[in-house]
Short mmCIF file of C-alpha atoms in Angstrom, two decimals:
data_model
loop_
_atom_site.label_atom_id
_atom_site.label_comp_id
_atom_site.label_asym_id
_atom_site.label_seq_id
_atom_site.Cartn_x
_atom_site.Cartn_y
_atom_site.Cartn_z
CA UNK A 10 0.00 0.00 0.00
CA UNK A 11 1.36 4.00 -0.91
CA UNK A 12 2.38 4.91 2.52
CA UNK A 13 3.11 8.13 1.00
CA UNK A 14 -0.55 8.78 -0.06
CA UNK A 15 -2.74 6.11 1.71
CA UNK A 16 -3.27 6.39 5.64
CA UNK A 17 -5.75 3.84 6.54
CA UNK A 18 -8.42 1.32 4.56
CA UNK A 19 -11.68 0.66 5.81
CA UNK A 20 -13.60 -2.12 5.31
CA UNK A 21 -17.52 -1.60 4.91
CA UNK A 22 -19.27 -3.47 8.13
CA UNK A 23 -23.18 -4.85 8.11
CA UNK A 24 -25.20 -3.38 9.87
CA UNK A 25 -29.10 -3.90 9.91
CA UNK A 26 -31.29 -1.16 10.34
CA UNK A 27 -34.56 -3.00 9.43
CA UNK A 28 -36.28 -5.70 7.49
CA UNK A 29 -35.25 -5.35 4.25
CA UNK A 30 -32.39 -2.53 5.11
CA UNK A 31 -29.20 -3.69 5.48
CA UNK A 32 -26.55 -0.90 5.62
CA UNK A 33 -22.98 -1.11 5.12
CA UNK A 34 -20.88 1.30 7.29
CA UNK A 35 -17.33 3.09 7.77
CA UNK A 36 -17.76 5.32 10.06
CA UNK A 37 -17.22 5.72 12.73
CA UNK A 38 -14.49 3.22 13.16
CA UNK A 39 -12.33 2.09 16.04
CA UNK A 40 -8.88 3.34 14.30
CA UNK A 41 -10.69 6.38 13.02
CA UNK A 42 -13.34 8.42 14.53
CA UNK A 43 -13.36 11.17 12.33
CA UNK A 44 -12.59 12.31 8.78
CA UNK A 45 -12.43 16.13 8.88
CA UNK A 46 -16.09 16.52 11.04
CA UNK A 47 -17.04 13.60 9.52
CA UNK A 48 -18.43 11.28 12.06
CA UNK A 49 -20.85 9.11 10.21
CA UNK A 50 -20.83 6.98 6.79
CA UNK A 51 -23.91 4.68 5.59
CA UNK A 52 -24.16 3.30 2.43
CA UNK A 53 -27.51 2.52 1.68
CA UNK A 54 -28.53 -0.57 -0.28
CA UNK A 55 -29.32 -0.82 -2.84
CA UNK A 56 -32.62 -1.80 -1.88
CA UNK A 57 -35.35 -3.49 -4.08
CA UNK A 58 -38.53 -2.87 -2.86
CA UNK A 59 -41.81 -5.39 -3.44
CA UNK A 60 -44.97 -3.06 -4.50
CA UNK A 61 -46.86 -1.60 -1.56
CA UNK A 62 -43.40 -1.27 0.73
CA UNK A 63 -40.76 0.84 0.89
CA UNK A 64 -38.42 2.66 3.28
CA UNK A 65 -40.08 3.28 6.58
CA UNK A 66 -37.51 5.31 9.12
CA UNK A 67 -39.98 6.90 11.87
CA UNK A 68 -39.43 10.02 13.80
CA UNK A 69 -35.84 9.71 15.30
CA UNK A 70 -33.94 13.05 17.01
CA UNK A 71 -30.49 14.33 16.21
CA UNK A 72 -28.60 16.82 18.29
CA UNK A 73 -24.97 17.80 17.67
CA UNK A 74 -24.49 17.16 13.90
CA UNK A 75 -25.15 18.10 10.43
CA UNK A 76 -27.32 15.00 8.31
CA UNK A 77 -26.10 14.97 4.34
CA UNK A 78 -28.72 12.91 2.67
CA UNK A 79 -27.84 11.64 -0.58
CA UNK A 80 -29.49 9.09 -3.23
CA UNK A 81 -28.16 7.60 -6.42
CA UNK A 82 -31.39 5.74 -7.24
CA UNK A 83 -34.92 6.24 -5.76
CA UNK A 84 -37.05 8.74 -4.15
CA UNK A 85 -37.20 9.43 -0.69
CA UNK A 86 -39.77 11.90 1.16
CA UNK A 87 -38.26 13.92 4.09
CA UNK A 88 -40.19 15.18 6.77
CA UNK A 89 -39.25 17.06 10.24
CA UNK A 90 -40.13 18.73 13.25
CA UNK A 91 -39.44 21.95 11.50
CA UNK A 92 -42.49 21.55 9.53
CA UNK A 93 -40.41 20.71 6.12
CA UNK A 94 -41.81 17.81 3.35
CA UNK A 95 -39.20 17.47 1.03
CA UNK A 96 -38.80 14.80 -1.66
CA UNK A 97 -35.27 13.77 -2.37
CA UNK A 98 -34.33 12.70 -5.45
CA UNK A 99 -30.75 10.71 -7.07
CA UNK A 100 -27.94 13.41 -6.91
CA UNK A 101 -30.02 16.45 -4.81
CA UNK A 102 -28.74 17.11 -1.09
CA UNK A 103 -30.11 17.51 1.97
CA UNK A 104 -28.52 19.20 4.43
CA UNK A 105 -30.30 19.26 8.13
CA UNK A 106 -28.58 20.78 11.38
CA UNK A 107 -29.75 19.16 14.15
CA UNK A 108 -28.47 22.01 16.13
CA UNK A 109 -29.72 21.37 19.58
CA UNK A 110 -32.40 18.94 18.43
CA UNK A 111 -34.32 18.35 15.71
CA UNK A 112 -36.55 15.11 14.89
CA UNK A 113 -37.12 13.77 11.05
CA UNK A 114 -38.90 10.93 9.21
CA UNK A 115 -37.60 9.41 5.83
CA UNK A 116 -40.08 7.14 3.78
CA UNK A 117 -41.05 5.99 0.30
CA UNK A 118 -43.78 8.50 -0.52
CA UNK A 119 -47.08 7.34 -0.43
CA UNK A 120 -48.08 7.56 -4.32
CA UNK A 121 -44.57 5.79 -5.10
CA UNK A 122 -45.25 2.85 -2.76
CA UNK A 123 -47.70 1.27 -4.77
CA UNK A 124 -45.17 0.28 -7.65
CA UNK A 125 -41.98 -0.45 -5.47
CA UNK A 126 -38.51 -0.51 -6.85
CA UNK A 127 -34.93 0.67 -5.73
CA UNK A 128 -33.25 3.24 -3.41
CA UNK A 129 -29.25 3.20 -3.08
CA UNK A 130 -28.06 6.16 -1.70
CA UNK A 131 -25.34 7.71 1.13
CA UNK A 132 -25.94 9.43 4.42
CA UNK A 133 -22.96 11.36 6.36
CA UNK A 134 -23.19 12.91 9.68
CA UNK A 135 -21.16 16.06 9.94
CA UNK A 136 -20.46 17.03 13.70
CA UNK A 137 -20.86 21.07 13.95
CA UNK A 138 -17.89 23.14 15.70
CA UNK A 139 -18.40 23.29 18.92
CA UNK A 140 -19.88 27.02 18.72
CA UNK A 141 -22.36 25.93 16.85
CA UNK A 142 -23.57 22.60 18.74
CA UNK A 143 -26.35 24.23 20.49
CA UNK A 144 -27.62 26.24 17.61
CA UNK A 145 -31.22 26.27 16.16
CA UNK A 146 -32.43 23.58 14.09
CA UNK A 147 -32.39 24.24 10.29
CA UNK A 148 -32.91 23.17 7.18
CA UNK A 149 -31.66 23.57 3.71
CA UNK A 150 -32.35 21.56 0.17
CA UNK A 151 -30.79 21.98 -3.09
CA UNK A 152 -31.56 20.28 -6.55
CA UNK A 153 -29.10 18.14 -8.05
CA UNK A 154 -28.87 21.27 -10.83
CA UNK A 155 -28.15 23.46 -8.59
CA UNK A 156 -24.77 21.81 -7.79
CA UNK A 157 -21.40 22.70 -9.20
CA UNK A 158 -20.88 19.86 -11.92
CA UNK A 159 -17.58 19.07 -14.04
CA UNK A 160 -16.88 16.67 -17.25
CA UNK A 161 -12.94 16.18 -18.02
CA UNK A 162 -11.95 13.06 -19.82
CA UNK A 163 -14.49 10.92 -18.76
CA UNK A 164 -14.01 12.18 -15.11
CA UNK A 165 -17.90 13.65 -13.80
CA UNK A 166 -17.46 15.71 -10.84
CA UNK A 167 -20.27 17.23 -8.80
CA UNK A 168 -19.37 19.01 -5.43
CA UNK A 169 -22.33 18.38 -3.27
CA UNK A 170 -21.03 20.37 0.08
CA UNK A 171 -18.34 22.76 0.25
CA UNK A 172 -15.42 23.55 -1.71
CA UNK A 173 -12.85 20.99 -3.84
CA UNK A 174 -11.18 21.46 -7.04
CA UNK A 175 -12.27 25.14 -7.97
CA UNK A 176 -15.98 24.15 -7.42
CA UNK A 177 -17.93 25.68 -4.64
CA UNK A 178 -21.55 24.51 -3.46
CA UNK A 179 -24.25 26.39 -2.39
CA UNK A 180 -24.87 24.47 0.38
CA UNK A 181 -24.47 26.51 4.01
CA UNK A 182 -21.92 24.44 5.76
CA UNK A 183 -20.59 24.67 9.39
CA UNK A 184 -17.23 24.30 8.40
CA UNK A 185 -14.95 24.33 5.69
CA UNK A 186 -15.33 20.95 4.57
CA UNK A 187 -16.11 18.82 1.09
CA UNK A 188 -17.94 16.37 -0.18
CA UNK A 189 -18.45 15.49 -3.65
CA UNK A 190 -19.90 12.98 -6.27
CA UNK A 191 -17.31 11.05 -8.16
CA UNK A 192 -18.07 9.11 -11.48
CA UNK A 193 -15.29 7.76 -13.47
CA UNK A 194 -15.51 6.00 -16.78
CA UNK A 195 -13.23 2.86 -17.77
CA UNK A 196 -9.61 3.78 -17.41
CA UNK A 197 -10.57 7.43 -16.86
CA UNK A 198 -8.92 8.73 -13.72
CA UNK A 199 -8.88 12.00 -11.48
CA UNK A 200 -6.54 13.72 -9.29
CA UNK A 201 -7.12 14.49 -5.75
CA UNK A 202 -7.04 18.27 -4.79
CA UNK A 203 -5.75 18.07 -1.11
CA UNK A 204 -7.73 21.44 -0.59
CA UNK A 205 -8.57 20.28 3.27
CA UNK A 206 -6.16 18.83 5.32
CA UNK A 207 -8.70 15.24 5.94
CA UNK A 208 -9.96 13.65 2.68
CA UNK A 209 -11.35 10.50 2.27
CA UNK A 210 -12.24 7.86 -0.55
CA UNK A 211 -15.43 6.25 0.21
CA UNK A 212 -15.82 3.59 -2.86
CA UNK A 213 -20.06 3.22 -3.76
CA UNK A 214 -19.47 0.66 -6.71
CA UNK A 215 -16.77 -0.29 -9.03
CA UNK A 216 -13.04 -0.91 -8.77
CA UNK A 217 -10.35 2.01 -8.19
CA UNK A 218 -6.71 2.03 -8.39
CA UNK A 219 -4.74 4.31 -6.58
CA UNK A 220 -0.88 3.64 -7.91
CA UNK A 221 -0.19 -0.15 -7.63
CA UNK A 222 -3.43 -0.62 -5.22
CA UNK A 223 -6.93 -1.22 -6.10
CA UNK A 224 -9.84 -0.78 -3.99
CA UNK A 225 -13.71 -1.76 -4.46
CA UNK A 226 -16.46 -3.23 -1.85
CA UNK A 227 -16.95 -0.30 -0.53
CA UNK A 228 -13.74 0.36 1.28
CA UNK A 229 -13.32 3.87 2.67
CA UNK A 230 -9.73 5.16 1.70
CA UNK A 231 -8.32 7.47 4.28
CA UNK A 232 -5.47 9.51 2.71
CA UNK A 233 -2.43 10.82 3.87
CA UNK A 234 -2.75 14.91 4.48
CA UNK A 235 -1.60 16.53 1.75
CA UNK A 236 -1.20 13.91 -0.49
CA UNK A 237 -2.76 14.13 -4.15
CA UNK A 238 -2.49 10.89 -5.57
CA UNK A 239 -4.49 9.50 -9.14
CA UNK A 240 -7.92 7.67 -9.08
CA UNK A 241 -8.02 5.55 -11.71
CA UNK A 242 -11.26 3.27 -12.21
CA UNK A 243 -10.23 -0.33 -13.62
CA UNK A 244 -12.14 -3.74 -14.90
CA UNK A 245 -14.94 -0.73 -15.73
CA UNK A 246 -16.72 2.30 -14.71
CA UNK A 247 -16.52 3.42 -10.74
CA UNK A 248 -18.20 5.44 -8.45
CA UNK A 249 -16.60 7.06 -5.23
CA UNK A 250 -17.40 9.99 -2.72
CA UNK A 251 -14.79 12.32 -1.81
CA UNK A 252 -14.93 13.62 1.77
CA UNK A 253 -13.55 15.36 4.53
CA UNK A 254 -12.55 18.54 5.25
CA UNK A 255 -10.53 20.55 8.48
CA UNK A 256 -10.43 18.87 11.51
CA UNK A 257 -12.30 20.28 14.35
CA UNK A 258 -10.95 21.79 17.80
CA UNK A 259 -11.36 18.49 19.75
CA UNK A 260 -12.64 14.87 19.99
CA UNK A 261 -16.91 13.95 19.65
CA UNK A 262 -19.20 11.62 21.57
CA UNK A 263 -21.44 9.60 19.33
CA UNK A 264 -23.92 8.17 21.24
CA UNK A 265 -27.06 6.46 19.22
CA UNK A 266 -28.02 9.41 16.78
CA UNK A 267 -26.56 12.03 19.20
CA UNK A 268 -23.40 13.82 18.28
CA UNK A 269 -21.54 16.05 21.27
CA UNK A 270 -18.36 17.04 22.34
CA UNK A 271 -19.63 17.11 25.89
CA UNK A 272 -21.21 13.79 27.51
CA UNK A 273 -23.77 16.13 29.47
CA UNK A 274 -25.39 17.63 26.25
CA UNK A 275 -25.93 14.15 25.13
CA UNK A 276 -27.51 12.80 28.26
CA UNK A 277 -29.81 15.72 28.51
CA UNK A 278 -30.93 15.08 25.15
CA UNK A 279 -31.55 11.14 25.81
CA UNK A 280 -33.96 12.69 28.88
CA UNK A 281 -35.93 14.82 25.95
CA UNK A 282 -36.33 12.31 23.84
CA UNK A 283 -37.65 9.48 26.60
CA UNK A 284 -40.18 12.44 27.89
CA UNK A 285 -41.18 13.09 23.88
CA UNK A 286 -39.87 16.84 24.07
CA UNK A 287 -37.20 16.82 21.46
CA UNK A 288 -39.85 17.65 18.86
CA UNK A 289 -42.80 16.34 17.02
CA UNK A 290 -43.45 15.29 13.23
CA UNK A 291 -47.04 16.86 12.09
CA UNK A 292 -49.20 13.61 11.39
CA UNK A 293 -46.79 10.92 12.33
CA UNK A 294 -47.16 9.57 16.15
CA UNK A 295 -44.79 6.65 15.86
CA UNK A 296 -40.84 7.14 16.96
CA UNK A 297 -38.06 5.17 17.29
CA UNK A 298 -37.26 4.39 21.20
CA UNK A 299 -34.28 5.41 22.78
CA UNK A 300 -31.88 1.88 22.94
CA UNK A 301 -31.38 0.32 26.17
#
């Protein structure tokens, strides 16, 4: 392995969220809690979907943390305690700060149901500085046109949050920070602009070489800071997520879907939750209870 570009590989762990949802994770890991402020990776599915079911996450809070909410196939309908309904659809973002608490709901939509299908998509937790921990709740969508998109040599690149490469997102971020939506032909290859001192490869599908190495199944590829080495997709097309950004001033809790850098904020918000005062969903009175 490059020990002059390549810091760490991460394998994608299991991890079942629900009949029929089966996740594959990379972050947080035991080696590496963070990437920049990013605390969380899920890859989801793909999932197929018989007709009349679909993707069923109740209410569940979040304090602590930025949510990045991203699909490559499938439609997903957002709702939260701010009052938002927001479809999402393959290569839009949603960006939700949790703040000091804020409570959402992600399910198939109701006239999609009927005819089932397939959602594959990421989610990323972003922790927030630790200013901005206890801020207020807020949301913020943006259309996959709306985001910063470039073609060279069979290389796509769309920057989804924050800056990389020359392309800047409209996103409101926290931090400075990146991620961004990599799609590489056969044999086409990009270069890595170490614009933040943290960046990370997280492989979706596909096979990439990075000098003599190859990675695929979803392996998370943690480089070196500063480094800038080539990805190169082999055996056919690949897809990869570049992420990370500047680390932040200190160490985070994670504790169920509660992000903190002090223990106290997180066991206040566990006493919310259990007494239903984190927030409430218009129309929807099921929630997710807190783990034992």
């Amino acid at each position: 392995m490059g020990a002059d570009t390549i810091d760490l590989v991460i394998d994608a762990r299991r991890r079942e969220l629900g009949p029929g949802m089966t996740v594959a994770r990379t972050l947080p890991y035991r080696l590496r809690r963070l990437v920049g402020p990013f605390v969380f990776a899920d890859i989801m599915g793909p999932f197929e979907f018989a007709p009349g079911t679909g993707i069923d996450v109740p209410p569940h809070p979040h304090i602590g943390l930025a949510t990045v909410t991203l699909l490559f196939e499938g439609t997903v309908l957002h709702r939260d305690s701010l009052g938002t309904v927001q479809r999402v659809r393959p290569g839009d973002v949603n960006w939700m700060t949790a703040g000091r608490g804020i409570v959402h709901s992600e399910r198939t939509p109701p006239d999609l149901r009927g005819s089932g299908g397939r959602v594959h998509g990421l989610q990323t937790w972003v922790a927030l500085p630790r200013e901005s921990e206890q801020c207020a709740p807020d949301f913020e969508h943006r259309d996959v046109e709306e985001l910063p998109f470039r073609d060279v040599g069979g290389a796509q690149l769309r920057v989804l949050i924050g800056d990389y490469s020359g392309l800047s997102s409209p996103v409101t971020v926290s931090s400075p920070l990146v991620q961004a939506d990599l799609r590489l032909d056969d044999g086409a290859s990009h270069r890595v602009t170490p614009d933040h001192e943290e960046l990370a490869v997280q492989l979706i599908s596909g096979k990439v070489a990075i000098g003599d190495d190859v990675f695929s199944d979803r392996q998370l590829v943690v480089l070196v800071p500063g480094s800038a080495p080539r990805l190169r997709a082999v055996d056919g097309p690949a897809h990869a997520v570049i992420l990370g950004g500047e680390p932040l001033e200190g160490p985070r809790h994670i504790r169920w879907n509660f992000v903190a850098s002090d223990l106290a904020l997180i066991e206040r918000a566990e006493g919310l939750w259990r007494e239903n005062r984190l927030g409430r969903i218009a129309g929807e009175s099921d929630r997710v209870p807190l783990p034992d």
